[in-house]
Amino acid sequence: MGDILAYEADLLGLVKEFLNYGEFHETLKSFTKECKVKGKPIPRSDGSVTRDSRTLLIQKDLLTAFEDGDRQTFFEKWNEHVPLEIRSNDPLAQKLEFYLHIHFAIFPLKNNTGRIDRADCEERISHFKTYLETSGAALSQTTEFLPFYALPFVPNPAAHPSFRDLFQDSWAPELKSRLEKFLSMTLKAGSTPRLVTLYKESGQNSKDVQLQQQLAEAEHRTITYMKRFNKMQADYHNLIGVTAELVDSLEATVNGQLITPEYLQSVCTRLFNSQLRQSAAQSIDFTRPGTYHDEDASSLLRASIAPMKPQEAPLLPSLDYEKLKKDLVYGSDRLKTLLLQALRWRLTHSRPGEQRDTVLQAYITNDLLDCYQNGQRNVLQLLHSKHEVVRQYTARIINAFASLADGRVYLSQNPHLLRSLEETLKGEEKDSITRENVLGCLQKLSLRRPMQSAMIKDGLILWLVQELKDTDRLSDYTVEYSVALLMNLCLRSAGKKMCSKSASLVLKVLSDLLGHENHEIRPYVNGALYSILAVPSIREEAGAMGMQEVLRCFIKEGNQDMNRQIEFIIRQLNSEEKFDEAAESDDDEEVEDEEEEDDVLEADLDKDEVVQPQAGELTGEKLLTTEYLGIMTHTLKVRKRMFPGILQSIDEPLQRPVTPSSHRAVHTVSDNITSQVNPSSSFRVQKLSSRPPTRSGSRPATAGFSASSTCKHI
């Protein structure tokens, strides 16, 4: 108690200072009154009035410099009084500073009294360009600021459509208002109450302890990895040494010298030394080479690096699908979700190959989703269930079907499914798991031409464009699959015509997406842009928007593949070729759909499971094999795996319908394949199969882009 009394006055002063800082005026009055009643002294807080007046003076100086267009004075005071930590890490401060630089860069153009000082304008633009290349570069991937990186290169910004808003009378006053609010908050925060400082310091101590623990763990892992690295390095040096000796031995053999068995014995001993197989090397009789083929040195070496053979996966037990479908339609909501989950898991957890193919073919043969019938009560109607989890788990299993080529064929048999999916997509809450899975399903179904035609006719292109206007509220999955779906639809001539109806909006959204932080979407954005720029009216609109300057902003060092794609798009933008509707219109062609891409079941199908087992409740495979065991419901369809007919150059934007999951899965393998292609073929890639490529979408008219691909990669 004595310790508390000794510091009581200081503690009361801390409380008073904090209440005053937080503007808790009524609480402060009650606190002060009660302290007086109890005879508790409260020390005066020195300097608060002085700090407030100083803050107002700084704020006034900054606002005056803003109004006068005095760039140098403004940023001197800005850098002096706005803490570096806030300027570097606070997104609000970074955005405001960006717009402030724009304000000072265009100030002479907006506030001239007749004659514009060209030297002053050039100096301001030069400072703005320097800012963009230094501290302003942090916002180069933000769609909001992307067009402004072209500002220094535009001769007359006031007449450019992309910068029209900057020259409105309301723009500068709105920016000034934002500046005032920011300064009042930031400069006030500069005089932080001592109570807040003490709290931060106490929290920092515990954080330091946690960081020390993480550092110790990291150091331990580093030591382990260094040991492994040193061992690998020693093995590598040993291997190089042995290889050099063997080359010398081969040269000696060519010159007629004999290799002794003792020499071979020593070489093998060195090779096996790192693998603790010395006894094996010593046991080989080199005086009788080839006598025991299964135990010779070369066999042992090959066995040491031979890949493990995959274990054959057993076929899963057959199921009673009639009973399953009956309970899916008439069972309780809890039972429906458990069954939908278990059936999906059986597919997603199965091993690729015969086991997975057998599961899928059993589902299709027994019409698990009732795609072959259009009754009022069927499994697909669960997509419109009043129970949110039932809708979600129905969307998940449909998305799993759509991830597989035969599954897409099966889903396409139901004429009402597509419209049902579109209604669910537009009716669900933003970025729910249900909505993500419905979107993923539609994107995968867009690989099929009849589905593409129906989606375009239903106006899905413009709906996607509207959704992608604001990607901040969308998940990465939604953004990626939305852009990939948009690209697939834009590859068709009908899709291009649809885009031409709102060319300005489509181009604005796609150019913004080029700067999105998720770089996985860039190939699809490039593909969509290249495709729609085949239409002259869209090219004309893009030219008016300054699209070429925007595209040039994305040509950066270290990304040659993407740079070449941008160059292709710019070439398409500057093309004068007409859009030959007769040649391009393939919408009515009856062409076999290409389903050659590898089946990929992405991990997102099973993410964030809502349904968790309760005590004593059967779930997953155990539920299926206990309650729904059937007799011989398996059928295995042998599927022909076609090798891609033509590989598309990595330089080109995508010109074939793809899915994000397959694009990621194939990309690594395709790099190895394309590296073997004759480099003299330039952008046309050698044909690797005698099978002629089928048409998955409209071919671009540009001759330089005539290479097509059934391998889904850039």
Coordinates of C-alpha atoms in Angstrom, one line a residue, residues 246-643:
L246 CA 36.5 -42.4 -64.7
V247 CA 37.0 -40.0 -67.6
D248 CA 40.7 -40.5 -67.3
S249 CA 40.2 -44.2 -67.2
L250 CA 38.2 -44.2 -70.3
E251 CA 40.9 -42.2 -72.1
A252 CA 43.5 -44.7 -70.9
T253 CA 41.3 -47.6 -72.2
V254 CA 41.1 -45.9 -75.6
N255 CA 44.9 -45.8 -75.6
G256 CA 45.1 -49.5 -74.8
Q257 CA 45.8 -49.5 -71.1
L258 CA 43.9 -52.0 -68.8
I259 CA 41.7 -51.1 -65.9
T260 CA 42.5 -53.3 -62.9
P261 CA 39.7 -54.8 -60.7
E262 CA 41.4 -53.2 -57.6
Y263 CA 40.9 -49.8 -59.2
L264 CA 37.2 -50.4 -59.8
Q265 CA 36.9 -51.7 -56.3
S266 CA 38.3 -48.5 -54.9
V267 CA 36.1 -46.3 -57.0
C268 CA 32.9 -48.1 -55.9
T269 CA 34.0 -48.0 -52.3
R270 CA 34.2 -44.2 -52.6
L271 CA 30.8 -44.0 -54.4
F272 CA 29.1 -46.1 -51.7
N273 CA 30.9 -44.5 -48.8
S274 CA 28.3 -41.7 -48.4
Q275 CA 25.5 -44.3 -48.5
L276 CA 26.9 -46.6 -45.8
R277 CA 27.0 -49.4 -48.4
Q278 CA 30.7 -50.1 -48.2
S279 CA 30.1 -53.8 -47.4
A280 CA 28.0 -54.1 -50.6
A281 CA 30.8 -52.6 -52.6
Q282 CA 33.4 -54.8 -51.0
S283 CA 31.3 -57.9 -51.7
I284 CA 31.3 -57.4 -55.4
D285 CA 33.8 -59.6 -57.3
F286 CA 35.3 -57.4 -60.0
T287 CA 37.5 -60.2 -61.2
R288 CA 34.4 -61.8 -62.7
P289 CA 32.4 -58.8 -64.1
G290 CA 28.8 -59.4 -64.9
T291 CA 28.6 -62.8 -63.1
Y292 CA 26.0 -61.7 -60.6
H293 CA 24.0 -59.1 -62.5
D294 CA 21.5 -58.4 -59.7
E295 CA 24.4 -57.5 -57.4
D296 CA 26.8 -55.6 -59.7
A297 CA 27.9 -52.1 -58.9
S298 CA 25.8 -50.4 -61.6
S299 CA 22.7 -52.1 -60.4
L300 CA 23.3 -51.0 -56.8
L301 CA 23.9 -47.4 -58.0
R302 CA 20.7 -47.3 -60.0
A303 CA 18.7 -48.8 -57.2
S304 CA 19.9 -46.1 -54.9
I305 CA 18.2 -43.4 -57.0
A306 CA 15.3 -45.4 -58.4
P307 CA 11.9 -43.8 -57.7
M308 CA 9.6 -45.6 -55.4
K309 CA 6.8 -47.4 -57.3
P310 CA 3.4 -46.1 -56.4
Q311 CA 1.4 -48.6 -54.4
E312 CA -1.6 -49.9 -56.2
A313 CA -4.7 -48.4 -54.8
P314 CA -7.5 -50.9 -54.0
L315 CA -11.0 -50.3 -55.4
L316 CA -13.4 -48.8 -52.8
P317 CA -16.5 -50.8 -51.8
S318 CA -19.6 -50.5 -54.0
L319 CA -22.5 -48.4 -52.7
D320 CA -26.3 -48.6 -52.7
Y321 CA -27.0 -45.5 -54.9
E322 CA -30.7 -45.8 -54.8
K323 CA -30.8 -45.5 -51.0
L324 CA -28.2 -42.8 -51.1
K325 CA -30.2 -40.6 -53.5
K326 CA -33.4 -41.2 -51.6
D327 CA -31.7 -40.0 -48.3
L328 CA -30.1 -37.0 -50.2
V329 CA -33.6 -35.9 -51.3
Y330 CA -35.8 -36.8 -48.3
G331 CA -33.4 -37.1 -45.4
S332 CA -32.8 -34.5 -42.7
D333 CA -30.5 -31.5 -43.4
R334 CA -27.9 -33.0 -41.1
L335 CA -27.9 -36.3 -43.0
K336 CA -27.8 -34.5 -46.4
T337 CA -24.7 -32.6 -45.4
L338 CA -22.9 -35.7 -44.0
L339 CA -23.7 -37.7 -47.2
L340 CA -22.6 -34.9 -49.5
Q341 CA -19.4 -34.5 -47.6
A342 CA -18.7 -38.3 -47.6
L343 CA -19.4 -38.6 -51.3
R344 CA -17.1 -35.6 -52.1
W345 CA -14.4 -37.0 -49.8
R346 CA -14.6 -40.4 -51.6
L347 CA -13.8 -38.5 -54.8
T348 CA -11.2 -36.0 -53.6
H349 CA -9.4 -38.4 -51.3
S350 CA -9.1 -41.2 -53.9
R351 CA -5.8 -41.8 -55.6
P352 CA -5.5 -40.5 -59.2
G353 CA -5.8 -43.3 -61.7
E354 CA -7.9 -46.4 -61.6
Q355 CA -9.3 -45.7 -58.1
R356 CA -10.5 -42.2 -58.9
D357 CA -11.8 -43.1 -62.3
T358 CA -13.8 -46.0 -60.8
V359 CA -15.4 -43.7 -58.2
L360 CA -16.3 -41.1 -60.8
Q361 CA -17.7 -43.6 -63.2
A362 CA -19.8 -45.3 -60.5
Y363 CA -21.2 -41.8 -59.6
I364 CA -22.0 -41.1 -63.3
T365 CA -23.4 -44.6 -64.2
N366 CA -25.7 -44.5 -61.2
D367 CA -26.7 -40.8 -61.9
L368 CA -25.7 -39.7 -58.4
L369 CA -26.7 -36.0 -59.1
D370 CA -29.8 -36.8 -61.1
C371 CA -28.4 -35.1 -64.2
Y372 CA -30.3 -37.5 -66.5
Q373 CA -33.7 -36.6 -65.1
N374 CA -35.6 -33.4 -64.5
G375 CA -38.0 -34.2 -61.7
Q376 CA -39.2 -31.7 -59.1
R377 CA -37.4 -33.6 -56.3
N378 CA -33.8 -34.5 -57.3
V379 CA -30.3 -34.1 -55.9
L380 CA -29.5 -31.0 -57.9
Q381 CA -32.4 -29.2 -56.3
L382 CA -30.4 -29.1 -53.1
L383 CA -28.6 -26.2 -54.6
H384 CA -31.7 -24.1 -53.7
S385 CA -32.2 -25.6 -50.2
K386 CA -33.2 -23.2 -47.4
H387 CA -30.3 -24.6 -45.3
E388 CA -27.1 -22.7 -46.1
V389 CA -24.8 -25.7 -45.3
V390 CA -26.8 -28.0 -47.6
R391 CA -26.4 -25.5 -50.4
Q392 CA -22.7 -25.1 -49.7
Y393 CA -22.0 -28.8 -49.7
T394 CA -24.0 -29.4 -52.9
A395 CA -22.0 -26.7 -54.6
R396 CA -18.8 -28.3 -53.3
I397 CA -19.6 -31.8 -54.8
I398 CA -20.8 -30.2 -58.1
N399 CA -17.5 -28.3 -58.3
A400 CA -15.6 -31.6 -57.6
F401 CA -17.4 -33.2 -60.6
A402 CA -16.6 -30.2 -62.8
S403 CA -12.9 -30.6 -61.9
L404 CA -12.8 -33.8 -63.9
A405 CA -13.3 -34.1 -67.7
D406 CA -15.9 -36.9 -67.5
G407 CA -17.6 -35.0 -64.7
R408 CA -18.0 -32.0 -67.0
V409 CA -19.5 -34.2 -69.7
Y410 CA -21.9 -35.6 -67.1
L411 CA -23.0 -32.2 -65.7
S412 CA -23.6 -30.9 -69.2
Q413 CA -26.4 -33.5 -69.7
N414 CA -28.8 -31.5 -67.5
P415 CA -30.3 -28.6 -69.4
H416 CA -31.3 -26.7 -66.3
L417 CA -28.1 -27.0 -64.3
L418 CA -26.3 -24.0 -65.9
R419 CA -29.1 -21.6 -65.2
S420 CA -29.4 -22.9 -61.7
L421 CA -25.7 -22.3 -61.1
E422 CA -25.9 -18.8 -62.5
E423 CA -28.9 -17.9 -60.2
T424 CA -27.0 -19.3 -57.2
L425 CA -23.9 -17.3 -58.1
K426 CA -25.8 -14.0 -58.3
G427 CA -28.0 -14.7 -55.3
E428 CA -25.4 -15.8 -52.8
E429 CA -23.7 -13.5 -50.3
K430 CA -20.4 -12.0 -51.5
D431 CA -17.6 -14.4 -51.2
S432 CA -19.3 -17.2 -49.4
I433 CA -17.9 -20.7 -49.8
T434 CA -21.0 -21.7 -51.7
R435 CA -20.5 -18.8 -54.1
E436 CA -16.8 -19.7 -54.6
N437 CA -17.6 -23.3 -55.5
V438 CA -20.4 -22.3 -57.9
L439 CA -18.0 -19.9 -59.6
G440 CA -15.3 -22.6 -59.8
C441 CA -17.8 -25.0 -61.3
L442 CA -18.9 -22.5 -64.0
Q443 CA -15.3 -21.7 -64.8
K444 CA -14.5 -25.4 -65.4
L445 CA -17.7 -25.9 -67.4
S446 CA -16.6 -23.0 -69.6
L447 CA -14.1 -25.4 -71.2
R448 CA -17.0 -26.9 -73.1
R449 CA -18.3 -25.0 -76.1
P450 CA -22.1 -25.4 -75.6
M451 CA -21.6 -24.1 -72.0
Q452 CA -19.6 -21.2 -73.2
S453 CA -22.3 -20.2 -75.7
A454 CA -25.0 -20.4 -73.1
M455 CA -23.0 -18.3 -70.5
I456 CA -22.4 -15.6 -73.1
K457 CA -26.0 -15.6 -74.1
D458 CA -27.0 -15.3 -70.4
G459 CA -24.9 -12.1 -70.1
L460 CA -22.4 -13.6 -67.7
I461 CA -19.5 -11.5 -69.3
L462 CA -20.8 -8.1 -68.2
W463 CA -21.9 -9.5 -64.8
L464 CA -18.3 -10.7 -64.2
V465 CA -16.9 -7.3 -65.3
Q466 CA -19.1 -5.5 -62.8
E467 CA -18.0 -7.9 -60.0
L468 CA -14.3 -7.3 -60.9
K469 CA -14.6 -3.6 -60.6
D470 CA -14.0 -3.8 -56.9
T471 CA -11.6 -6.8 -56.1
D472 CA -10.8 -5.6 -52.5
R473 CA -13.9 -7.4 -51.2
L474 CA -13.3 -10.6 -53.2
S475 CA -11.2 -13.6 -52.1
D476 CA -8.2 -14.7 -54.2
Y477 CA -10.1 -17.7 -55.3
T478 CA -13.0 -15.6 -56.5
V479 CA -10.8 -13.1 -58.3
E480 CA -8.7 -15.9 -60.0
Y481 CA -11.6 -18.0 -61.2
S482 CA -13.7 -14.9 -62.2
V483 CA -10.9 -13.6 -64.5
A484 CA -10.2 -17.1 -65.9
L485 CA -13.9 -17.5 -66.7
L486 CA -14.0 -14.1 -68.3
M487 CA -11.0 -15.0 -70.5
N488 CA -12.6 -18.3 -71.6
L489 CA -15.7 -16.5 -72.7
C490 CA -13.8 -13.6 -74.4
L491 CA -12.1 -16.2 -76.6
R492 CA -15.3 -16.8 -78.5
S493 CA -16.4 -14.4 -81.2
A494 CA -19.8 -13.9 -79.5
G495 CA -17.9 -13.0 -76.3
K496 CA -15.9 -10.4 -78.1
K497 CA -19.0 -8.8 -79.5
M498 CA -20.5 -8.8 -76.1
C499 CA -17.5 -6.9 -74.8
S500 CA -17.7 -4.4 -77.6
K501 CA -21.1 -3.2 -76.1
S502 CA -19.3 -1.9 -73.0
A503 CA -15.8 -1.6 -74.3
S504 CA -14.8 1.3 -72.0
L505 CA -15.8 -0.5 -68.9
V506 CA -14.3 -3.9 -69.9
L507 CA -11.0 -2.3 -70.8
K508 CA -10.9 -0.2 -67.6
V509 CA -11.5 -3.3 -65.4
L510 CA -8.9 -5.4 -67.3
S511 CA -6.3 -2.7 -67.2
D512 CA -6.9 -2.3 -63.4
L513 CA -6.5 -6.1 -63.0
L514 CA -3.1 -6.0 -64.6
G515 CA -1.8 -4.3 -61.4
H516 CA -3.6 -6.7 -59.0
E517 CA -1.4 -8.0 -56.2
N518 CA -2.3 -11.6 -57.1
H519 CA 0.0 -12.3 -60.1
E520 CA -1.6 -15.7 -60.7
I521 CA -4.4 -13.8 -62.7
R522 CA -2.0 -12.0 -65.0
P523 CA -2.0 -14.8 -67.8
Y524 CA -5.9 -14.7 -67.9
V525 CA -6.0 -10.9 -68.0
N526 CA -3.4 -10.9 -70.9
G527 CA -5.4 -13.5 -72.7
A528 CA -8.7 -11.6 -72.4
L529 CA -7.1 -8.3 -73.5
Y530 CA -5.4 -9.9 -76.5
S531 CA -8.6 -11.6 -77.6
I532 CA -11.0 -8.6 -77.4
L533 CA -8.5 -6.3 -79.0
A534 CA -9.1 -8.2 -82.2
V535 CA -12.3 -6.1 -82.5
P536 CA -11.5 -2.6 -84.2
S537 CA -14.1 -0.7 -82.1
I538 CA -12.5 -2.0 -78.9
R539 CA -9.0 -1.1 -80.2
E540 CA -10.3 2.4 -80.9
E541 CA -11.6 2.7 -77.4
A542 CA -8.4 1.4 -75.9
G543 CA -6.4 4.0 -77.9
A544 CA -8.5 6.8 -76.6
M545 CA -8.0 5.6 -73.0
G546 CA -4.2 5.6 -73.4
M547 CA -4.0 1.8 -73.0
Q548 CA -0.6 1.6 -74.6
E549 CA 0.9 3.9 -71.9
V550 CA -0.7 1.8 -69.2
L551 CA 0.6 -1.5 -70.7
R552 CA 4.1 0.0 -70.9
C553 CA 4.1 0.5 -67.2
F554 CA 4.0 -3.2 -66.7
I555 CA 7.1 -3.9 -68.8
K556 CA 9.7 -4.5 -66.0
E557 CA 13.1 -6.1 -65.7
G558 CA 13.3 -9.7 -64.6
N559 CA 10.0 -10.9 -66.1
Q560 CA 10.9 -11.5 -69.8
D561 CA 8.0 -13.9 -70.4
M562 CA 5.4 -11.4 -69.2
N563 CA 7.1 -8.5 -71.0
R564 CA 6.9 -10.4 -74.3
Q565 CA 3.2 -11.0 -73.7
I566 CA 2.6 -7.3 -73.1
E567 CA 4.5 -6.6 -76.4
F568 CA 2.1 -9.0 -78.2
I569 CA -0.9 -7.2 -76.7
I570 CA 0.5 -3.8 -77.8
R571 CA 1.1 -5.2 -81.3
Q572 CA -2.6 -6.3 -81.3
L573 CA -3.6 -2.9 -80.1
N574 CA -1.8 -1.2 -83.0
S575 CA -3.0 -3.7 -85.5
E576 CA -5.2 -2.4 -88.4
E577 CA -6.7 -5.8 -89.3
K578 CA -10.5 -6.0 -89.5
F579 CA -12.6 -8.3 -87.4
D580 CA -13.6 -10.9 -89.9
E581 CA -16.9 -12.2 -88.4
A582 CA -17.3 -14.8 -91.1
A583 CA -13.9 -16.3 -90.3
E584 CA -14.2 -15.7 -86.5
S585 CA -17.8 -16.8 -86.0
D586 CA -17.5 -20.4 -84.9
D587 CA -20.3 -20.3 -82.4
D588 CA -22.6 -22.5 -84.5
E589 CA -19.9 -25.1 -85.4
E590 CA -20.4 -28.5 -84.0
V591 CA -16.8 -29.2 -82.8
E592 CA -15.8 -31.9 -80.4
D593 CA -14.9 -30.3 -77.0
E594 CA -11.3 -30.7 -76.0
E595 CA -11.0 -32.4 -72.6
E596 CA -7.3 -33.3 -72.9
E597 CA -6.0 -31.3 -69.9
D598 CA -5.1 -33.2 -66.8
D599 CA -7.8 -33.7 -64.2
V600 CA -6.9 -31.7 -61.1
L601 CA -8.9 -31.7 -57.8
E602 CA -7.7 -28.5 -56.0
A603 CA -7.4 -28.5 -52.2
D604 CA -10.0 -25.7 -52.0
L605 CA -12.7 -28.3 -52.6
D606 CA -12.2 -29.5 -49.0
K607 CA -11.2 -26.3 -47.2
D608 CA -13.0 -24.8 -44.2
E609 CA -15.3 -27.8 -43.5
V610 CA -18.4 -26.6 -41.6
V611 CA -19.7 -30.0 -40.7
Q612 CA -17.8 -31.7 -37.9
P613 CA -18.7 -35.1 -36.5
Q614 CA -20.6 -35.3 -33.2
A615 CA -20.1 -38.0 -30.6
G616 CA -20.9 -41.4 -31.9
E617 CA -21.8 -40.1 -35.4
L618 CA -20.6 -41.8 -38.5
T619 CA -18.9 -39.7 -41.2
G620 CA -17.0 -40.0 -44.4
E621 CA -16.1 -43.4 -45.8
K622 CA -17.2 -45.1 -42.6
L623 CA -20.8 -43.7 -43.0
L624 CA -20.9 -44.9 -46.6
T625 CA -19.6 -48.4 -46.0
T626 CA -21.7 -48.9 -42.9
E627 CA -25.1 -47.6 -44.0
Y628 CA -25.0 -47.7 -47.8
L629 CA -23.0 -50.7 -48.8
G630 CA -24.1 -52.0 -52.3
I631 CA -23.3 -54.9 -54.6
M632 CA -21.3 -54.4 -57.8
T633 CA -22.1 -50.8 -58.6
H634 CA -18.6 -50.1 -60.0
T635 CA -18.0 -49.6 -63.7
L636 CA -14.6 -48.6 -65.0
K637 CA -14.5 -46.7 -68.3
V638 CA -11.1 -46.8 -70.0
R639 CA -10.2 -43.2 -70.8
K640 CA -7.8 -42.3 -73.6
R641 CA -5.3 -39.8 -72.6
M642 CA -4.4 -37.7 -75.6
F643 CA -1.0 -35.9 -75.6

